[in-house]
Amino acid sequence: MGKIETPDSATRGILNVSRRTLLKGAGGLALGIFFAPLMRGMDALAAGGPLEPNAFVRIDLDGTVTVLAKHLEMGQGSYTGLATLLAEELDADWDKVRVEGAPADVKRYNNLAFGPMQGTGGSTAMANSWEQMRNAGATAKAMLVAAAAQRWGVPAGEISVSQGVVSHAGSGRSAGFGDLVEAAASLPVPEQVQLKDPKDFKLIGKLELRRKDSTDKTDGSAIFTQDFKLPGMLVAMVAYPPRFGGVPRSVDSSKAKAVHDVVEVVEFRDLPHGRSGVAVLAKNTWAARQGRDALVIEWDESQAFTLGSEEILAQYRDDAGKPGLPATSKGDTDAALAQAAKTVEADYEFPYLAHAAMEPMNCLVKLSSDRCEIWNGEQFQTVDQAIISGYLGLTPEQVSLTQLYAGGSFGRRASSVSDYLLEAVAITKAARDKGVDAPVKMVWTREDDTRGGYFRPLYLHRVRIGLDQAGKLQAWHNRIVGQSIMAGTSMEPFMIKDGIDHTSVEGLSNLSYAVPNLQVELSTPSNIKVPVLWWRSVGHTHTGYVAETMIDEAAVAAGQDPYIFRHALLESHPRHRGALELAAKQAGWDKPLAAGAEGEKRGRGIAVHESFGSFVAQVAEVTVKADGSYRLDRVVCAVDCGIAINPDVIKAQMEGGIGFALAAARHSAITLKEGRVEQSNFHDFQVLRMNEMPKVEVHIVPSAANPTGVGEPGVPPLAPALANALFAATGVRLRKLPFPAQIKA
């Protein structure tokens, strides 16, 4: 029997409670499997059921190993990574390992990096599961070995396990996992197990290990929320006010209700996150859309937000002319700038950005008098349980969340206000109050998603740096203006300190370069009512750009090579240096860049940035044609993310991050005019086209450090590396994103 552990104390552990104890009804012990698989297991135990030694693994009678993944699979490879950790210590047959999404249960599935909270984000999936999942696998293995030892009458220490087969060399006996499941399930769960020495890893670090989600995503059998249906289910589509803060003044739903298969029309307003809308419920998506189009709504926009992007930027420029709150203050920056031999000054502008996940927001809700069931690409279980249960007057435990595949997120499904889930619940409740008691799937179109709000904030930076006569960087003054993504959320108490939202300044407030005088200030406007949220790589998306293009300007001002200039300033940061050196070496930085065709200019730029505990350097090579149009030819990427659990996944995440960042650098922007979002779909919120993807080479820095994340750190260095390459080719500095289509000197 294992002891009960609180989430805070579970640093490397798992909540081990034996199945036998659970079946005896011992109170309070959490094996972590009070969900459907366990109930099936309980029924099966009398007849010889599966082995479920902890919350993360089930081994069935046929030898199939099921890994319960506490982190959402949204394309980043978490299902493969979590399964790799567990299967490594279990010595399972990789072909017999499958993965299921874990249910919402913070006691068993909390994110150890977030504290007592279940959720996926911040590139924490592997980092916080590194020992936990290996421990879970080792526990199951110990029980199988013990069962074999008892059956064969041999010492457990003489038994070996490999690829799902338990063997005793001395007697020549062997058995598959399935053959030992029943006996192992009757044994106590060990509290302490020995983890492998990394030199003995058979799965971790292997490039050829196949992803666990590739096959079903390729053959179409993968279940996303859009695929999931319940009997009698209705589809809801929502008409939202054209400006943030608008509410329905009057609604004529007669034409909508006349559409065949439309069942009901309901309104929601005054939700905790402040958004209102009118929903049409129908028997299918097409009818719901036709019904929504037939609605006649007069909106009350007396309290709506009416500024456009240009007005917002004008206010930000004014704000940047005034001192902000100090995020970092080191040395005497003003005095150092006054004494500088050379100074460089610049304003940077970054637009609002939509997440543009391939699968727009959707979820399925089923309500009863004492329960709310939700099926979703679920990223933020504990927050969603708390907000939804509060809205319905239930306990968090009465809100169940079933985790399905998500077709991308980039931060959008981890909503700090549970926006789309809450709206779906409100719609389902309103329909139920009208006598329509059916499960409801809320479906957004691409247009709904693009205009739906919760964007990466618009930012303005005003920067001034100073160098001495020897070209040494002496001072850096940086004012940042932008909305807070944490203000007003449940995370405000620990993410905002002394008025500083850490996510607005991360990457600059802790600037890695050795600058003796550093002043970073933040102004956070409170009158801008555009909904904002974290976006892939969060604050590093703008701070990394400013840091790495401004350091490039400093190198040029100092008359030094940008790589050598960086290298010298990172003397106290060996992992930055390691990534920088590997990227430069693989890119052939010490050799001249091959010339382009006649009339073409070529350039090469470099950037390095730490985010989410990982260190990434990238070298970009560009060709600029005579008309100023350009292409990114090649990106050489070096990443230090500690021990490489799945090298192929790491490579894919770097490639994906580069493509994602390139879209934002070249194309993507959300703009407002008179409070209305001007974009609606991929034609005017353009993401990267296939023919724009450069050749990408990814190299992993060998490391014995514990793993860190790879989902986000590949994004920040790309845009500055590209901008620096374009400068090298044209002499033009780019300080506003997205870049113009043509770069002319």
XYZ file of C-alpha atoms in Angstrom:
745
model
C 0.000 0.000 0.000
C 1.389 3.353 -0.859
C 1.074 6.438 1.199
C -1.159 9.304 0.269
C 0.717 12.207 -1.210
C -0.440 15.683 -1.868
C 0.234 17.119 -5.319
C 2.823 19.418 -3.782
C 4.787 16.556 -2.361
C 4.705 14.411 -5.453
C 7.984 15.528 -6.924
C 9.004 12.367 -8.656
C 6.360 10.062 -7.346
C 3.070 8.628 -8.372
C 0.064 8.124 -6.176
C 0.412 4.424 -5.599
C -2.440 2.602 -4.001
C -2.996 -1.018 -4.694
C -6.059 -2.185 -6.563
C -6.696 -4.659 -3.815
C -6.845 -1.869 -1.254
C -9.126 0.077 -3.456
C -11.453 -2.864 -3.856
C -11.530 -3.285 -0.091
C -12.882 0.234 0.031
C -10.062 1.751 2.019
C -10.959 5.424 2.216
C -8.878 8.218 0.815
C -6.279 6.193 -1.026
C -5.810 7.313 -4.540
C -4.618 4.796 -7.014
C -5.627 7.351 -9.514
C -7.972 5.230 -11.529
C -11.487 5.878 -10.281
C -12.505 6.278 -13.877
C -13.944 4.059 -16.497
C -10.873 1.917 -17.172
C -10.620 1.130 -13.475
C -14.258 0.272 -13.208
C -13.789 -2.095 -16.085
C -10.737 -3.381 -14.296
C -12.668 -3.891 -11.059
C -15.232 -5.968 -12.857
C -12.521 -7.933 -14.532
C -10.449 -8.541 -11.430
C -12.611 -11.338 -10.139
C -12.074 -13.128 -13.427
C -8.465 -12.028 -13.707
C -8.302 -8.407 -14.721
C -5.670 -5.950 -15.913
C -2.725 -4.742 -13.888
C -3.158 -1.112 -12.852
C -0.442 -0.337 -10.335
C -0.773 3.433 -10.516
C -2.568 6.286 -12.214
C -0.530 6.173 -15.387
C -0.469 2.603 -16.675
C -2.747 -0.327 -17.321
C -1.566 -3.686 -18.640
C -4.273 -5.899 -20.090
C -4.443 -9.661 -20.298
C -3.302 -9.593 -23.904
C -0.147 -7.729 -22.901
C -1.271 -4.359 -24.207
C 0.229 -1.495 -22.192
C -2.004 1.575 -21.938
C -0.377 4.812 -20.832
C -2.699 7.410 -19.272
C -1.413 10.766 -20.528
C -2.053 13.699 -18.221
C -0.976 16.113 -20.957
C -3.019 16.985 -24.024
C -1.779 15.799 -27.397
C -2.197 18.788 -29.692
C 0.496 17.949 -32.182
C 3.526 18.522 -29.996
C 4.218 14.829 -29.349
C 3.365 14.597 -25.664
C 1.634 11.215 -26.056
C 4.803 9.765 -27.553
C 7.061 11.401 -24.997
C 5.056 10.298 -21.958
C 4.760 6.774 -23.332
C 8.502 6.683 -24.018
C 9.332 7.520 -20.409
C 7.014 4.885 -18.999
C 7.832 2.186 -21.556
C 11.550 2.743 -21.039
C 11.415 1.755 -17.384
C 8.804 -0.940 -17.996
C 10.893 -2.418 -20.817
C 7.696 -2.723 -22.806
C 7.284 -3.743 -26.420
C 6.784 -0.347 -28.107
C 4.384 -1.881 -30.598
C 2.083 -2.932 -27.736
C 2.031 0.466 -26.061
C -1.017 2.684 -26.595
C -2.000 6.014 -25.064
C -5.241 7.384 -23.624
C -5.942 10.892 -22.395
C -6.206 10.983 -18.599
C -9.378 12.348 -17.008
C -9.572 15.575 -15.045
C -8.247 14.834 -11.574
C -5.791 17.243 -10.056
C -4.892 14.917 -7.205
C -3.421 12.376 -9.585
C -2.641 14.255 -12.766
C -1.440 17.653 -11.621
C 1.280 19.362 -13.584
C 4.216 19.291 -11.172
C 5.556 22.502 -12.733
C 2.276 24.325 -12.097
C 1.767 23.174 -8.516
C -1.613 21.713 -7.574
C -3.083 22.256 -10.993
C -3.727 19.962 -13.942
C -2.947 21.434 -17.312
C -0.754 21.407 -20.390
C 1.332 24.406 -21.349
C 4.600 26.260 -21.076
C 6.485 23.364 -22.656
C 6.324 21.554 -19.318
C 4.970 18.147 -20.324
C 8.260 16.258 -20.440
C 10.050 18.334 -17.832
C 7.472 17.696 -15.112
C 6.921 14.040 -16.076
C 10.541 13.009 -16.415
C 10.784 11.034 -13.183
C 7.079 10.580 -12.533
C 6.357 8.538 -15.650
C 9.562 6.554 -15.386
C 8.663 5.770 -11.798
C 5.232 4.583 -12.935
C 6.770 2.238 -15.477
C 9.379 0.926 -13.067
C 6.660 0.185 -10.496
C 4.671 -1.901 -12.939
C 7.805 -3.724 -14.018
C 8.720 -4.554 -10.418
C 5.298 -6.126 -9.894
C 5.569 -8.235 -13.039
C 9.035 -9.409 -12.014
C 7.803 -10.251 -8.517
C 4.941 -12.253 -9.963
C 7.306 -14.180 -12.215
C 9.697 -14.827 -9.332
C 6.891 -16.303 -7.243
C 5.583 -18.440 -10.083
C 8.977 -19.795 -11.079
C 10.451 -19.990 -7.574
C 13.550 -18.003 -8.494
C 15.102 -14.802 -7.083
C 13.661 -11.643 -8.593
C 17.189 -10.352 -9.085
C 17.863 -13.088 -11.639
C 14.922 -12.047 -13.825
C 15.275 -9.756 -16.789
C 12.695 -7.888 -18.892
C 12.993 -6.891 -22.505
C 10.404 -5.790 -25.075
C 7.461 -6.984 -23.031
C 8.891 -10.390 -22.171
C 9.894 -11.428 -18.639
C 12.697 -14.031 -18.629
C 14.800 -16.141 -16.289
C 17.977 -17.236 -18.027
C 18.842 -19.920 -15.472
C 15.649 -21.911 -15.927
C 14.963 -20.859 -19.488
C 11.477 -19.697 -18.527
C 9.814 -16.657 -20.020
C 6.384 -15.056 -20.080
C 4.730 -12.113 -21.739
C 3.303 -9.268 -19.679
C -0.222 -10.543 -20.251
C 0.613 -13.953 -18.778
C 1.690 -12.335 -15.516
C -0.982 -9.676 -15.186
C -3.359 -11.603 -12.943
C -0.627 -12.689 -10.533
C 0.983 -9.259 -10.478
C -2.341 -7.552 -9.759
C -2.577 -9.477 -6.484
C 0.756 -8.153 -5.205
C 1.362 -5.009 -3.180
C 2.484 -1.928 -5.087
C 6.108 -1.128 -4.211
C 6.719 2.317 -2.805
C 10.310 2.618 -3.976
C 11.784 1.421 -7.246
C 15.153 1.859 -8.894
C 15.235 3.865 -12.107
C 17.613 3.044 -14.930
C 20.987 4.603 -15.431
C 20.719 6.695 -18.624
C 23.432 4.565 -20.222
C 20.956 1.680 -20.201
C 18.173 3.518 -22.054
C 16.747 1.561 -24.958
C 13.949 3.913 -26.058
C 14.871 7.348 -24.722
C 17.071 9.147 -27.201
C 16.302 6.849 -30.123
C 15.670 8.747 -33.337
C 13.777 5.919 -35.001
C 11.039 5.525 -32.356
C 7.665 5.924 -34.071
C 5.162 8.485 -32.779
C 2.093 7.071 -31.096
C -0.371 9.436 -32.749
C 0.853 9.292 -36.328
C -1.025 6.226 -37.559
C -4.514 7.179 -36.387
C -4.030 10.761 -37.552
C -2.930 9.458 -40.925
C -5.712 6.927 -41.479
C -8.425 9.195 -40.068
C -9.265 7.110 -37.017
C -8.050 9.735 -34.524
C -10.933 11.203 -32.513
C -10.971 14.973 -32.262
C -13.869 16.821 -30.649
C -15.379 17.484 -34.046
C -15.568 13.708 -34.575
C -17.189 12.948 -31.244
C -20.969 12.515 -31.088
C -23.578 11.569 -28.513
C -27.115 10.305 -29.178
C -29.583 13.176 -29.574
C -26.774 15.726 -29.711
C -27.487 19.237 -30.997
C -25.011 21.577 -32.665
C -24.774 25.194 -31.528
C -23.377 28.100 -33.519
C -23.161 31.539 -32.007
C -23.686 35.056 -33.313
C -21.276 37.333 -31.467
C -21.409 41.146 -31.296
C -19.224 42.788 -33.955
C -17.331 44.770 -31.299
C -15.926 43.538 -27.997
C -18.295 44.491 -25.201
C -21.462 44.590 -27.295
C -24.657 42.894 -26.097
C -27.918 41.977 -27.843
C -30.506 44.776 -27.650
C -33.152 42.847 -29.550
C -33.262 39.453 -31.265
C -35.741 38.317 -33.902
C -35.267 34.556 -34.163
C -38.372 33.768 -36.197
C -36.509 33.219 -39.474
C -33.854 31.168 -37.757
C -36.419 28.890 -36.158
C -38.025 28.407 -39.562
C -34.865 26.735 -40.882
C -35.323 22.993 -41.177
C -33.671 21.097 -38.279
C -33.210 24.213 -36.134
C -34.464 23.326 -32.657
C -34.023 26.400 -30.460
C -32.416 29.838 -30.139
C -30.938 30.975 -26.818
C -28.995 33.983 -25.555
C -26.178 34.199 -23.079
C -24.821 37.333 -21.438
C -23.261 38.476 -18.219
C -20.946 35.473 -18.125
C -17.934 35.811 -15.805
C -15.663 36.628 -18.753
C -18.065 39.282 -19.988
C -18.937 38.050 -23.441
C -22.486 37.818 -24.842
C -24.003 36.040 -27.809
C -27.010 34.421 -29.441
C -26.820 30.677 -30.160
C -28.793 28.645 -32.653
C -29.181 24.977 -31.773
C -29.900 22.528 -34.556
C -29.713 18.864 -35.429
C -26.645 19.413 -37.598
C -23.942 21.987 -38.248
C -25.324 23.172 -41.584
C -28.758 23.897 -40.145
C -27.175 25.682 -37.178
C -25.181 27.884 -39.524
C -28.158 28.661 -41.723
C -30.172 29.471 -38.631
C -27.467 31.762 -37.308
C -27.317 33.584 -40.625
C -31.088 34.098 -40.452
C -30.993 35.790 -37.059
C -31.953 39.461 -36.970
C -30.070 41.065 -34.083
C -29.763 44.668 -33.014
C -26.625 45.072 -30.936
C -26.211 47.521 -28.086
C -22.641 48.791 -28.446
C -22.859 51.640 -25.976
C -20.196 49.938 -23.820
C -18.251 48.373 -26.670
C -14.582 48.957 -27.479
C -14.278 51.225 -30.524
C -10.580 52.005 -31.017
C -8.572 50.782 -33.984
C -4.997 49.502 -34.091
C -3.599 52.865 -35.152
C -5.284 54.639 -32.234
C -3.973 51.978 -29.865
C -0.462 52.382 -31.234
C -0.680 56.162 -30.932
C -1.546 55.776 -27.263
C 1.283 53.285 -26.807
C 3.785 55.715 -28.335
C 2.682 58.338 -25.853
C 3.015 55.822 -23.028
C 6.510 54.881 -24.203
C 7.521 58.519 -23.770
C 6.870 58.277 -20.033
C 8.623 56.166 -17.405
C 7.032 52.792 -16.816
C 7.207 50.508 -13.818
C 10.712 49.099 -13.363
C 10.957 45.400 -14.240
C 14.756 45.387 -14.042
C 17.102 48.088 -12.841
C 20.828 47.379 -12.832
C 23.571 49.978 -12.693
C 22.934 53.545 -13.828
C 21.564 53.281 -17.334
C 20.859 56.975 -17.855
C 24.397 57.950 -16.870
C 25.930 55.225 -19.023
C 23.881 56.314 -22.026
C 24.900 59.926 -21.477
C 28.556 58.913 -21.569
C 28.264 56.473 -24.473
C 30.446 56.940 -27.535
C 27.759 55.453 -29.753
C 24.041 55.016 -29.199
C 21.324 53.209 -31.140
C 17.645 54.058 -30.680
C 14.626 52.310 -32.114
C 10.888 51.715 -31.725
C 9.526 48.227 -32.373
C 5.886 47.354 -33.162
C 4.259 43.939 -32.810
C 0.622 43.366 -33.839
C -2.152 41.358 -32.244
C -1.937 37.737 -33.370
C -4.565 35.011 -33.555
C -3.643 31.441 -32.663
C -5.100 30.059 -35.901
C -5.097 26.425 -34.814
C -6.111 24.146 -37.651
C -9.075 22.852 -35.611
C -11.204 25.865 -34.593
C -12.666 25.947 -31.090
C -15.352 23.398 -30.278
C -16.486 21.251 -27.371
C -19.346 18.978 -26.414
C -21.347 19.473 -23.209
C -23.871 17.211 -21.476
C -25.713 18.548 -18.456
C -27.806 16.846 -15.827
C -29.108 18.114 -12.515
C -25.954 17.217 -10.637
C -23.302 16.782 -13.290
C -21.622 18.479 -16.220
C -19.740 16.296 -18.693
C -17.453 17.854 -21.311
C -15.530 16.340 -24.213
C -12.812 18.597 -25.517
C -9.221 18.971 -26.633
C -8.722 19.764 -22.980
C -5.694 21.783 -21.959
C -6.595 23.420 -18.646
C -8.585 20.956 -16.570
C -8.341 22.496 -13.116
C -9.119 26.039 -14.248
C -12.016 24.864 -16.392
C -13.436 22.718 -13.607
C -13.279 25.609 -11.162
C -14.880 28.189 -13.470
C -17.592 25.919 -14.839
C -18.510 24.430 -11.481
C -18.718 27.947 -10.051
C -21.041 29.015 -12.847
C -23.301 25.983 -12.425
C -23.219 25.835 -8.630
C -21.565 22.419 -8.633
C -18.363 21.147 -7.095
C -15.322 20.796 -9.370
C -15.601 17.027 -9.025
C -19.059 17.210 -10.591
C -17.526 18.579 -13.781
C -15.881 15.802 -15.792
C -13.579 16.581 -18.703
C -12.695 13.933 -21.263
C -9.496 14.713 -23.109
C -9.604 14.178 -26.873
C -7.031 15.012 -29.519
C -6.712 18.726 -30.315
C -5.896 19.966 -33.777
C -3.390 22.523 -32.557
C -3.682 25.118 -29.852
C -0.614 27.377 -29.549
C -2.061 28.466 -26.212
C -5.650 29.057 -27.298
C -7.189 26.035 -25.527
C -5.584 26.973 -22.214
C -7.967 29.816 -21.549
C -7.555 31.513 -18.218
C -11.265 32.424 -18.344
C -12.519 29.156 -19.937
C -14.195 31.331 -22.546
C -15.521 28.939 -25.161
C -16.163 26.114 -22.716
C -18.103 28.441 -20.453
C -20.160 29.698 -23.376
C -20.977 26.145 -24.454
C -22.082 25.318 -20.918
C -24.187 28.483 -20.766
C -25.848 27.598 -24.075
C -26.573 24.050 -22.934
C -28.008 25.319 -19.654
C -30.149 27.939 -21.389
C -31.509 25.307 -23.764
C -32.209 22.981 -20.845
C -34.055 25.764 -19.061
C -36.251 25.981 -22.162
C -36.974 22.262 -22.069
C -34.390 21.201 -24.656
C -32.486 18.615 -22.656
C -29.809 17.399 -25.056
C -26.028 17.270 -25.281
C -24.743 20.299 -27.184
C -21.664 20.594 -29.338
C -20.601 24.197 -29.859
C -18.830 24.664 -33.181
C -16.887 27.698 -34.317
C -16.148 28.452 -37.923
C -12.756 29.739 -39.012
C -14.266 33.216 -39.079
C -15.542 32.846 -35.523
C -12.092 31.723 -34.450
C -10.205 34.520 -36.206
C -12.497 37.215 -34.838
C -13.128 35.460 -31.564
C -10.667 37.457 -29.580
C -8.025 36.334 -27.049
C -5.092 37.382 -29.159
C -1.376 37.727 -28.504
C -1.268 41.365 -27.306
C -0.069 44.239 -29.446
C 3.250 45.540 -28.083
C 5.451 48.563 -28.544
C 9.103 48.689 -27.453
C 11.241 51.829 -27.228
C 14.909 50.904 -26.919
C 18.140 52.807 -26.533
C 21.541 51.173 -26.181
C 24.981 52.648 -25.696
C 28.532 51.476 -26.465
C 31.870 52.849 -25.341
C 34.820 53.833 -27.519
C 36.052 50.232 -27.589
C 32.710 49.001 -28.914
C 31.742 47.410 -25.623
C 28.047 47.374 -24.826
C 27.564 49.520 -21.716
C 23.863 50.378 -21.421
C 20.434 49.114 -22.433
C 17.194 51.018 -21.772
C 13.984 49.297 -22.844
C 10.404 50.476 -22.361
C 7.657 47.985 -23.148
C 3.993 48.922 -23.596
C 1.296 46.282 -23.898
C -1.749 44.694 -22.301
C -1.337 42.146 -19.539
C -2.491 38.592 -20.238
C -2.600 37.862 -16.517
C -4.516 40.835 -15.123
C -7.977 39.860 -13.976
C -7.299 36.128 -14.148
C -6.801 33.600 -11.383
C -3.072 33.743 -12.142
C -2.699 37.444 -11.396
C -1.700 36.935 -7.729
C 1.433 34.982 -8.594
C 2.234 36.217 -12.102
C 1.974 39.971 -11.469
C 4.318 41.442 -8.883
C 4.563 45.151 -8.123
C 2.484 45.846 -11.215
C 4.773 43.866 -13.534
C 3.243 41.037 -15.540
C 6.229 38.752 -15.838
C 5.071 37.446 -19.210
C 5.301 40.940 -20.714
C 8.997 41.347 -19.912
C 10.411 37.787 -19.819
C 13.444 37.466 -22.049
C 14.469 41.100 -21.494
C 14.133 41.602 -17.753
C 16.504 38.642 -17.427
C 18.635 39.517 -20.454
C 21.476 37.019 -20.685
C 24.016 39.319 -22.326
C 26.524 40.935 -20.007
C 25.311 44.543 -19.972
C 26.460 46.446 -16.869
C 23.612 48.974 -16.994
C 20.164 47.589 -17.785
C 16.795 49.266 -17.293
C 13.598 47.530 -18.424
C 10.278 49.292 -17.787
C 6.715 48.236 -18.426
C 3.546 50.230 -19.064
C 0.340 48.229 -18.971
C -2.675 50.113 -20.355
C -5.945 49.244 -18.683
C -8.299 51.005 -21.084
C -7.720 48.664 -24.045
C -10.521 46.090 -23.996
C -9.257 43.678 -26.631
C -9.247 40.153 -25.105
C -5.687 38.860 -24.877
C -4.087 35.549 -24.054
C -0.713 33.806 -24.208
C 0.410 32.754 -27.649
C 3.047 30.170 -28.469
C 6.257 31.223 -26.624
C 4.309 33.999 -24.839
C 6.403 37.117 -24.084
C 9.496 35.751 -25.775
C 7.813 36.322 -29.145
C 8.481 40.043 -28.880
C 11.229 40.340 -26.277
C 13.383 37.788 -28.103
C 13.016 39.758 -31.320
C 14.022 43.030 -29.708
C 16.956 41.498 -27.842
C 18.379 39.649 -30.828
C 17.995 42.372 -33.438
C 19.234 45.094 -31.110
C 22.277 43.031 -30.138
C 22.908 42.680 -33.864
C 22.807 46.443 -34.229
C 25.212 46.714 -31.323
C 27.608 44.298 -33.046
C 27.498 46.343 -36.241
C 27.985 49.554 -34.286
C 30.985 47.942 -32.597
C 32.359 46.804 -35.945
C 32.336 43.181 -34.851
C 31.036 39.915 -36.250
C 27.536 39.294 -34.790
C 28.410 35.739 -33.714
C 31.666 36.711 -32.023
C 30.011 39.732 -30.378
C 27.281 37.529 -28.878
C 29.703 34.829 -27.861
C 31.810 37.266 -25.858
C 28.791 38.673 -24.010
C 27.564 35.195 -23.018
C 30.617 34.149 -21.060
C 28.485 33.385 -17.993
C 25.929 31.397 -19.967
C 27.531 28.193 -21.258
C 24.298 26.655 -22.543
C 23.565 29.738 -24.645
C 27.089 29.474 -25.939
C 26.773 25.761 -26.617
C 23.704 26.238 -28.811
C 25.241 29.275 -30.488
C 28.487 27.444 -31.263
C 26.715 24.388 -32.659
C 24.409 26.434 -34.895
C 27.299 28.540 -36.188
C 29.445 25.485 -36.827
C 26.751 23.549 -38.677
C 25.837 26.638 -40.701
C 29.427 27.224 -41.725
C 29.415 30.688 -40.210
C 33.175 30.944 -40.640
C 32.852 30.546 -44.405
C 31.529 33.115 -46.879
C 27.920 32.676 -47.906
C 27.553 31.506 -51.497
C 26.654 34.328 -53.865
C 23.199 34.477 -55.449
C 22.263 34.767 -59.090
C 22.760 38.001 -60.968
C 20.741 40.794 -59.376
C 20.225 38.843 -56.146
C 21.627 39.677 -52.736
C 22.281 37.099 -50.073
C 22.521 37.506 -46.333
C 22.975 35.457 -43.195
C 21.752 36.248 -39.684
C 22.034 34.620 -36.294
C 20.033 34.664 -33.051
C 20.049 32.756 -29.760
C 17.410 32.785 -27.060
C 16.469 30.905 -23.911
C 12.818 30.229 -23.202
C 11.033 27.666 -21.043
C 14.366 26.301 -19.879
C 15.643 25.431 -23.365
C 18.315 27.169 -25.400
C 17.894 27.599 -29.143
C 20.163 29.234 -31.690
C 19.284 29.670 -35.335
C 21.166 30.813 -38.408
C 19.010 32.069 -41.278
C 20.113 32.437 -44.891
C 18.116 34.619 -47.294
C 18.082 35.619 -50.915
C 16.717 39.038 -51.850
C 15.774 39.589 -55.481
C 16.229 42.812 -57.402
C 12.603 43.812 -56.781
C 13.073 43.446 -53.033
C 11.105 40.225 -52.665
C 12.907 37.622 -50.674
C 12.940 34.000 -49.640
C 14.280 32.286 -46.555
C 16.493 29.587 -48.030
C 17.882 27.735 -45.053
C 17.647 27.658 -41.278
C 20.220 25.870 -39.166
C 18.864 25.299 -35.675
C 20.701 24.080 -32.589
C 18.700 23.207 -29.475
C 19.778 22.346 -25.953
C 16.743 20.881 -24.184
C 18.583 18.596 -21.793
C 18.337 14.866 -22.368
C 16.659 14.331 -25.725
C 13.737 11.992 -24.996
C 12.450 11.742 -28.565
C 14.949 13.288 -31.010
C 12.548 13.017 -33.936
C 9.835 14.853 -31.988
C 12.343 17.520 -30.981
C 13.319 17.951 -34.608
C 9.656 18.195 -35.632
C 8.937 20.768 -32.937
C 11.848 22.931 -34.014
C 10.714 22.680 -37.641
C 7.128 23.487 -36.673
C 8.212 26.375 -34.475
C 10.279 27.820 -37.312
C 7.343 27.620 -39.726
C 5.010 29.119 -37.115
C 7.400 31.988 -36.395
C 8.053 32.590 -40.073
C 4.325 33.095 -40.660
C 4.227 35.786 -37.992
C 7.356 37.429 -39.371
C 6.160 37.527 -42.955
C 2.380 37.650 -42.914
C 0.220 37.404 -39.815
C -1.455 40.328 -38.072
C -4.803 41.018 -36.471
C -5.818 44.632 -36.901
C -8.810 46.567 -35.624
C -10.696 49.417 -37.191
C -13.254 51.241 -35.073
C -13.198 48.296 -32.693
C -13.890 45.648 -35.323
C -11.399 42.913 -36.189
C -10.584 43.329 -39.865
C -9.453 39.755 -40.590
C -11.681 36.709 -40.886
C -9.962 33.694 -42.434
C -6.695 32.435 -43.862
C -6.991 34.683 -46.920
C -6.440 37.797 -44.814
C -4.842 36.259 -41.720
C -2.255 34.424 -43.706
C -0.185 31.636 -42.249
C 2.813 30.087 -43.931
C 2.368 28.460 -47.324
C 4.114 25.199 -48.046
C 6.288 26.748 -50.740
C 7.604 29.318 -48.254
C 9.013 26.732 -45.851
C 12.807 26.857 -45.912
C 15.206 23.995 -45.672
C 15.620 23.352 -41.946
C 18.468 21.493 -40.284
C 18.084 20.691 -36.596
C 20.986 19.724 -34.356
C 20.618 18.718 -30.721
C 23.234 19.748 -28.174
C 24.290 16.611 -26.232
C 23.290 17.023 -22.597
C 22.950 15.110 -19.353
C 20.637 17.726 -17.832
C 17.030 16.874 -17.102
C 14.752 17.418 -20.111
C 13.102 20.765 -20.787
C 10.472 21.765 -23.314
C 10.556 21.940 -27.086
C 7.037 23.059 -28.056
C 7.696 26.761 -27.653
C 11.452 27.500 -27.646
C 11.871 27.026 -31.405
C 9.776 30.130 -32.132
C 11.598 33.189 -30.655
C 14.955 33.065 -32.521
C 13.551 32.723 -36.050
C 12.225 36.230 -36.701
C 15.345 38.030 -35.416
C 17.646 35.633 -37.274
C 15.660 36.356 -40.447
C 15.657 40.115 -39.817
C 19.396 40.064 -39.217
C 19.904 38.108 -42.443
C 17.805 40.609 -44.381
C 19.868 43.426 -42.906
C 23.054 41.646 -43.949
C 21.685 41.420 -47.493
C 20.098 44.860 -47.821
C 21.261 47.096 -44.978
C 17.619 47.604 -43.935
C 16.634 47.181 -40.300
C 13.119 45.807 -39.727
C 11.429 46.987 -36.561
C 7.784 46.345 -37.342
C 6.153 42.952 -37.765
C 5.039 41.502 -40.055
C 7.770 42.453 -42.500
C 6.908 44.111 -45.815
C 6.751 41.790 -48.815
C 9.649 43.629 -50.415
C 12.819 44.817 -48.672
C 14.558 47.624 -50.463
C 17.620 49.522 -49.355
